[in-house]
Amino acid sequence: MEQTTRIEIRQSWLPVLERAVPGPKNILSPLHLRVAQQPDGDVWRSGLFDPQGRLLPAYMPVMQMLANPLSLVDLQFTIGDYQQQVTLYYSQPGAAPVSMHNTQNGLILEYPAKIKDIFLGVVQFSGDSVIGSLDVQLSLPYLEALALAGLIDLHRRQAARAFADVTAPSFQPVPLSDLANWLTRCPNNPQWLTAIIRKPDDPPPSWDLLQSAIMRLAARGACRAEGAGYLLSDMTMPVSDRLFWIDRVFSLSIARLNSGAPASVALMMAVQAGVNDVLRIEFAADEVALTGVSPRRLVEEVFFYLEDGGFALPAPETSPAYAPSTPQPGNVASSAPTMTLQPPPTATAKLVALNGPLANQEFPLRDSMRLGRERDNDLSLPDQQASRHHAVIQLREGRYWISDLNSRNGTLVNGARIAQATPLTTGDVIQIGDTRLRFSA
């Protein structure tokens, strides 16, 4: 096993280290902008330099990777007042990364990074429950997502007041003026979904834009008008109920930096209440995707990026893909899960119903299609054996994948029940309840 090199660095040392690394810089340079230009004298006694003041050869690869990485993965965990952050810097696909931990006095660098330890920390942070994840999947334009987050926050606040004072009314319609004020004054606290979804330095939406966003939300079935205000719908009320007290916040961002192509960034956040209620929030272009996932699925996605280093990052304006299988603590795979890039599907990708009331009907596929018994699905199935929200088909990395949404009877592909996201190939037969559909692309 390769020995880990551990380097402790004070913030005030960064200018000296930056000057000691030849070639272009894009990480070390910005790190020292807010520190004094005169380094602490301890830098010369740190063991990083030889008697002539030159950085020792053993540390040069680490510093060069920090100065000019090809990609980075940044993880942040928040539990109450406790916060932890670790950033992984990669020089090339498959190469061991450098990890950087922020401490009160400076930075701790480790090379090669202990991916397994970081992964186990994610497992401990999120748990690995496989029960009852939130039954929600929405992809909304940014302004609609912000308005929905505000409604959820205000309903949660009403519920908290009713809990503290049984005489206080709960779940009253929210006037548009109250929602506008909340979006303007909401504190920057991860307890509030509004604060998480709101873009940094983004001005509050105008009254006209907010009203238009709320009306579109109502048309989607995410809220409903009542009197002079708005209430959450049956589809979104469970998010407010089950995220009543957000106790953990997780964020993951991935950036490709010096690949010779424009920088690509993916951002995913997750909020968690209790052991199994996790809402994943993905940002892509001007879209926000809200999806209920299990902690195990969240860990699965994070591990894929830890091992891959963001090199399989989707093209801009798509949602991040995740690993097709879940590694188990203590038995971490030695290499990253691989995603095979397929040619983009043609515009003719579709499902064809093979039986039942929909037999012989064709349903064109978009980037995402949710299937189930309820009418709010993209494809509503007249099938009593199908769950309300049964499965979802999503376009990821140029290929369609199908995932079961914790349905009662499961989802079958070519007669086999799937337990995780499964890629689809032309001719595959999907069974949901008693309904069979053929996929073609």
XYZ file of C-alpha atoms in Angstrom:
441
model
C 0.000 0.000 0.000
C 1.316 3.424 -0.949
C 2.233 5.534 2.063
C 0.213 8.696 2.558
C 2.056 11.996 2.657
C 0.455 14.384 5.130
C 1.265 18.101 5.008
C -0.031 20.750 7.402
C -0.042 24.268 5.962
C -0.857 27.574 7.603
C -2.781 30.079 5.557
C 0.053 32.602 5.842
C 2.450 30.159 4.113
C 0.488 30.082 0.866
C 2.290 33.013 -0.842
C 5.667 31.279 -0.395
C 4.327 27.934 -1.609
C 2.676 29.570 -4.591
C 5.981 31.155 -5.608
C 7.793 27.825 -5.128
C 5.652 25.996 -7.702
C 6.632 26.656 -11.330
C 4.147 26.912 -14.148
C 0.568 28.221 -14.364
C -1.534 28.454 -11.206
C -5.258 28.461 -10.677
C -5.762 27.063 -7.162
C -2.878 28.197 -4.960
C -2.978 31.721 -6.376
C -6.549 32.580 -5.308
C -6.106 30.810 -1.971
C -3.635 33.392 -0.701
C -5.492 36.530 -1.770
C -6.940 37.134 1.697
C -3.868 36.396 3.786
C -0.897 38.556 4.721
C 1.842 38.667 2.119
C 4.540 38.126 4.740
C 4.587 34.446 5.694
C 4.887 33.142 9.211
C 8.536 32.351 10.026
C 7.507 28.785 10.850
C 7.270 28.049 7.139
C 11.073 27.736 7.051
C 10.989 25.262 9.943
C 8.097 23.233 8.491
C 10.267 20.645 6.732
C 8.799 21.577 3.353
C 11.968 23.329 2.137
C 15.644 22.497 1.814
C 18.357 24.757 3.361
C 18.380 26.854 0.147
C 14.678 27.603 0.497
C 13.566 25.295 -2.304
C 10.531 23.096 -1.965
C 11.601 19.496 -1.365
C 11.059 17.216 -4.416
C 8.779 14.908 -2.422
C 6.229 17.707 -2.024
C 6.444 19.155 -5.536
C 3.851 16.783 -7.170
C 1.321 17.594 -4.453
C 1.777 21.345 -4.839
C 1.705 21.177 -8.618
C -1.560 19.258 -8.532
C -3.045 21.875 -6.213
C -1.768 24.674 -8.426
C -3.037 23.232 -11.685
C -5.562 20.386 -11.276
C -7.696 19.023 -14.083
C -10.758 18.629 -11.894
C -11.869 18.934 -8.306
C -14.643 17.546 -6.151
C -15.736 19.569 -3.153
C -17.767 18.042 -0.297
C -19.379 19.896 2.592
C -21.338 18.492 5.524
C -23.407 20.488 8.000
C -25.033 19.077 11.135
C -26.318 21.875 13.340
C -23.329 24.090 14.135
C -20.840 21.416 13.056
C -19.393 21.781 9.584
C -16.797 19.776 7.707
C -15.324 20.294 4.266
C -12.929 18.297 2.116
C -11.790 19.024 -1.433
C -10.192 16.456 -3.745
C -7.863 17.612 -6.536
C -7.252 15.317 -9.537
C -4.455 15.499 -12.119
C -5.885 12.962 -14.572
C -8.540 10.231 -14.787
C -7.669 7.241 -12.646
C -4.868 9.040 -10.763
C -4.936 9.278 -6.992
C -6.079 12.731 -5.858
C -4.794 15.118 -3.214
C -7.277 15.873 -0.432
C -7.430 19.203 1.352
C -9.179 19.645 4.698
C -9.797 23.071 6.153
C -8.848 23.471 9.813
C -8.924 26.378 12.241
C -5.226 27.087 11.691
C -4.928 26.342 7.997
C -4.987 23.330 5.702
C -4.137 19.640 5.863
C -3.087 17.995 2.593
C -2.964 14.229 2.098
C -1.609 12.373 -0.919
C -2.847 9.988 -2.032
C -6.200 10.948 -0.566
C -7.876 8.374 1.641
C -10.963 7.892 -0.519
C -12.164 4.996 1.607
C -12.067 7.062 4.810
C -13.915 9.927 3.141
C -16.502 7.526 1.768
C -17.049 5.964 5.189
C -17.510 9.479 6.553
C -20.262 10.047 3.987
C -21.926 6.787 5.022
C -21.776 7.798 8.677
C -23.107 11.237 7.850
C -26.048 10.099 5.737
C -26.731 6.580 6.965
C -27.627 3.730 4.639
C -31.339 3.261 5.195
C -33.283 1.720 2.311
C -36.747 2.470 3.678
C -39.337 5.003 2.590
C -37.534 7.786 0.741
C -39.551 10.877 -0.142
C -41.954 10.255 -3.005
C -41.304 13.403 -5.008
C -39.673 14.118 -8.351
C -39.923 17.569 -9.898
C -37.854 19.399 -12.466
C -38.633 23.110 -12.378
C -37.316 26.352 -13.836
C -35.295 28.226 -11.241
C -37.933 30.820 -10.349
C -40.650 28.188 -9.900
C -38.319 26.118 -7.709
C -37.555 29.188 -5.585
C -41.259 29.989 -5.201
C -42.025 26.380 -4.241
C -39.185 26.400 -1.687
C -40.652 29.555 -0.182
C -44.103 27.973 0.102
C -42.611 24.862 1.724
C -40.645 26.978 4.207
C -43.666 29.061 5.164
C -45.807 25.958 5.649
C -43.105 24.426 7.815
C -42.988 27.629 9.850
C -46.768 27.553 10.277
C -46.546 23.942 11.451
C -43.812 24.847 13.950
C -45.933 27.633 15.407
C -48.943 25.327 15.666
C -46.759 22.746 17.405
C -45.625 25.321 19.979
C -49.097 26.830 20.409
C -52.028 24.498 19.829
C -54.327 27.507 19.449
C -52.374 28.770 16.441
C -53.901 27.888 13.062
C -51.839 25.689 10.780
C -51.566 25.490 6.994
C -53.282 28.750 6.168
C -53.125 29.927 2.546
C -50.010 32.013 1.927
C -50.736 35.400 0.313
C -48.474 36.375 -2.548
C -47.284 39.378 -0.533
C -46.099 37.109 2.323
C -44.253 34.876 -0.120
C -42.575 37.883 -1.749
C -41.487 39.197 1.653
C -40.101 35.785 2.613
C -38.081 35.489 -0.568
C -36.656 38.950 0.155
C -35.858 38.485 3.846
C -35.233 34.738 4.237
C -32.099 34.242 6.369
C -29.106 32.535 4.796
C -29.565 29.388 6.848
C -29.516 25.832 5.450
C -32.547 25.072 7.616
C -34.573 26.881 4.943
C -34.941 25.444 1.446
C -35.234 28.984 0.098
C -31.703 29.780 1.269
C -30.357 26.616 -0.377
C -32.012 27.115 -3.762
C -31.559 30.883 -4.009
C -28.641 31.858 -6.256
C -25.920 33.934 -4.564
C -26.479 37.689 -4.976
C -29.658 37.019 -6.948
C -32.183 39.859 -6.423
C -35.675 38.870 -5.245
C -38.113 38.266 -8.101
C -40.461 41.062 -9.074
C -44.135 40.774 -8.145
C -45.155 39.998 -11.741
C -42.522 37.278 -12.183
C -43.405 35.710 -8.828
C -47.114 35.694 -9.624
C -46.423 34.078 -12.990
C -44.209 31.430 -11.343
C -46.896 30.585 -8.775
C -49.511 30.233 -11.484
C -47.252 27.838 -13.398
C -46.663 25.848 -10.199
C -50.411 25.563 -9.739
C -50.779 24.379 -13.345
C -48.184 21.667 -12.641
C -50.131 20.531 -9.575
C -47.363 21.558 -7.141
C -49.616 24.038 -5.295
C -53.201 25.227 -5.380
C -54.952 28.545 -5.004
C -57.325 28.981 -2.083
C -58.972 32.308 -1.380
C -56.376 35.061 -1.626
C -53.416 32.733 -1.107
C -51.751 29.460 -2.030
C -51.381 26.073 -0.336
C -49.112 23.143 -1.108
C -50.756 20.324 -3.049
C -51.038 16.678 -2.044
C -47.913 16.080 -4.145
C -45.683 18.598 -2.308
C -47.194 18.682 1.185
C -45.267 15.504 2.218
C -42.009 17.361 1.560
C -43.052 19.997 4.105
C -44.250 17.365 6.582
C -41.274 15.020 6.397
C -38.635 17.741 6.238
C -40.220 19.491 9.207
C -36.818 19.737 10.893
C -33.822 19.624 8.566
C -30.914 18.352 10.646
C -28.276 17.656 7.979
C -27.202 19.424 4.822
C -24.824 17.933 2.294
C -23.376 19.608 -0.788
C -21.218 18.272 -3.590
C -19.766 20.295 -6.455
C -17.601 19.071 -9.321
C -15.535 21.178 -11.692
C -13.350 20.350 -14.668
C -10.744 23.053 -14.891
C -7.852 22.631 -17.322
C -9.090 20.055 -19.781
C -8.752 22.376 -22.766
C -12.521 22.766 -22.888
C -14.795 25.269 -21.159
C -15.068 24.632 -17.440
C -17.978 22.395 -16.497
C -19.542 22.505 -13.071
C -22.172 20.284 -11.516
C -23.773 21.074 -8.204
C -25.888 18.816 -6.041
C -27.203 19.460 -2.558
C -29.229 17.273 -0.243
C -31.183 18.027 2.907
C -32.031 15.267 5.340
C -34.457 14.887 8.219
C -34.161 11.791 10.362
C -32.853 8.503 9.017
C -34.576 8.227 5.665
C -36.063 11.530 4.456
C -33.583 12.951 1.947
C -34.372 15.550 -0.694
C -31.748 15.797 -3.429
C -31.510 19.203 -5.122
C -29.652 19.292 -8.435
C -28.792 22.470 -10.313
C -28.320 22.442 -14.086
C -28.392 25.604 -16.189
C -31.643 27.341 -15.140
C -33.363 24.170 -13.957
C -33.675 22.784 -10.437
C -34.509 19.099 -9.956
C -36.047 18.031 -6.634
C -35.993 14.282 -6.027
C -36.642 12.159 -2.977
C -33.868 9.593 -2.559
C -32.765 7.128 0.060
C -29.542 7.811 1.966
C -28.045 4.773 0.252
C -28.726 6.239 -3.190
C -27.153 9.527 -2.067
C -24.026 7.703 -0.872
C -23.910 5.796 -4.162
C -23.856 9.007 -6.188
C -21.225 10.631 -3.988
C -18.921 7.625 -4.194
C -19.079 7.661 -7.973
C -17.773 11.227 -8.044
C -15.168 10.602 -5.348
C -13.669 7.797 -7.394
C -14.174 9.361 -10.811
C -13.048 12.866 -9.911
C -15.608 14.555 -12.118
C -14.044 13.327 -15.364
C -17.330 11.658 -16.328
C -19.136 14.897 -15.621
C -22.125 15.281 -17.956
C -22.070 17.948 -20.615
C -23.385 21.354 -19.472
C -27.125 21.671 -18.975
C -27.643 18.047 -17.978
C -28.096 16.513 -14.564
C -25.221 14.598 -12.909
C -25.254 10.863 -13.472
C -24.618 8.441 -10.664
C -22.975 5.093 -10.216
C -25.008 2.050 -11.244
C -24.236 0.134 -8.050
C -23.780 0.866 -4.366
C -20.408 0.140 -2.730
C -20.548 -1.132 0.823
C -18.554 0.309 3.746
C -15.371 -1.660 4.347
C -15.450 -3.124 0.850
C -14.825 -0.155 -1.382
C -14.038 -0.931 -4.987
C -10.423 -0.365 -6.010
C -11.405 1.504 -9.155
C -14.148 3.936 -10.032
C -17.456 2.689 -11.395
C -17.474 3.326 -15.124
C -20.151 4.937 -17.225
C -20.102 3.972 -20.913
C -20.791 6.990 -23.079
C -23.360 6.176 -25.729
C -24.302 8.220 -28.805
C -27.122 10.660 -28.020
C -30.536 9.038 -28.379
C -32.461 9.973 -31.459
C -35.577 12.082 -31.305
C -37.598 8.902 -31.929
C -36.917 7.343 -28.500
C -40.252 6.063 -27.268
C -42.252 3.527 -25.300
C -44.856 1.338 -27.005
C -47.582 -0.213 -24.848
C -47.905 -3.934 -25.521
C -51.074 -4.705 -23.571
C -53.902 -3.261 -21.532
C -56.045 -0.188 -22.298
C -53.029 1.606 -23.824
C -52.046 -1.263 -26.146
C -50.271 -0.172 -29.372
C -50.076 3.471 -28.279
C -46.674 5.186 -28.566
C -45.251 7.627 -26.002
C -42.229 9.746 -27.033
C -39.522 9.991 -24.370
C -38.154 13.274 -23.102
C -35.212 13.876 -20.777
C -37.305 12.545 -17.907
C -40.563 10.585 -17.791
C -42.234 9.438 -14.581
C -44.711 6.551 -14.837
C -47.396 5.505 -12.385
C -51.087 5.283 -11.610
C -51.665 8.925 -10.599
C -52.667 11.510 -13.182
C -49.765 13.828 -12.244
C -47.277 11.403 -13.867
C -45.816 12.100 -17.299
C -47.320 8.768 -18.349
C -50.399 7.833 -16.325
C -51.086 4.085 -16.412
C -54.664 2.789 -15.961
C -53.335 -0.154 -13.964
C -54.361 -0.904 -10.366
C -51.201 -2.989 -9.859
C -49.028 0.072 -10.550
C -48.016 2.335 -7.659
C -49.040 5.991 -7.621
C -45.520 7.003 -8.669
C -43.966 3.767 -9.847
C -40.815 4.354 -11.925
C -38.880 7.042 -13.759
C -36.917 6.973 -17.031
C -34.176 9.598 -17.310
C -31.657 10.600 -19.946
C -28.130 10.519 -18.494
C -24.836 10.635 -20.379
C -26.607 10.124 -23.703
C -28.484 7.011 -22.576
C -31.863 6.280 -20.993
C -31.922 4.711 -17.517
C -34.928 3.396 -15.612
C -35.242 3.518 -11.812
C -37.905 2.090 -9.546
C -39.481 4.608 -7.138
C -39.904 2.233 -4.200
C -43.022 0.790 -5.829
C -45.129 -1.876 -4.188
C -44.715 -4.544 -6.900
C -41.375 -3.473 -8.323
C -40.283 -2.684 -11.876
C -39.200 -5.435 -14.266
C -36.923 -5.157 -17.313
C -37.035 -8.217 -19.568
C -38.669 -10.155 -16.743
C -36.053 -9.322 -14.082
C -36.882 -7.028 -11.180
C -34.474 -4.086 -10.993
C -32.935 -2.954 -7.699
C -31.031 0.057 -9.016
C -30.855 2.397 -12.003
C -30.704 0.207 -15.122
C -29.725 1.250 -18.677
C -32.226 0.574 -21.440
C -31.504 -0.914 -24.859
C -33.788 -0.943 -27.892
C -36.190 -3.867 -27.598
C -36.173 -4.043 -23.795
C -39.585 -4.813 -22.296
C -40.521 -2.905 -19.137
C -43.259 -4.216 -16.869
C -45.006 -1.910 -14.413
C -47.827 -3.634 -12.577
C -49.612 -5.596 -15.296
C -48.605 -3.130 -18.037
C -45.798 -4.047 -20.450
C -44.022 -1.424 -22.569
C -41.318 -1.856 -25.199
C -38.451 0.667 -25.257
C -36.895 1.797 -28.521
C -34.398 4.546 -29.328
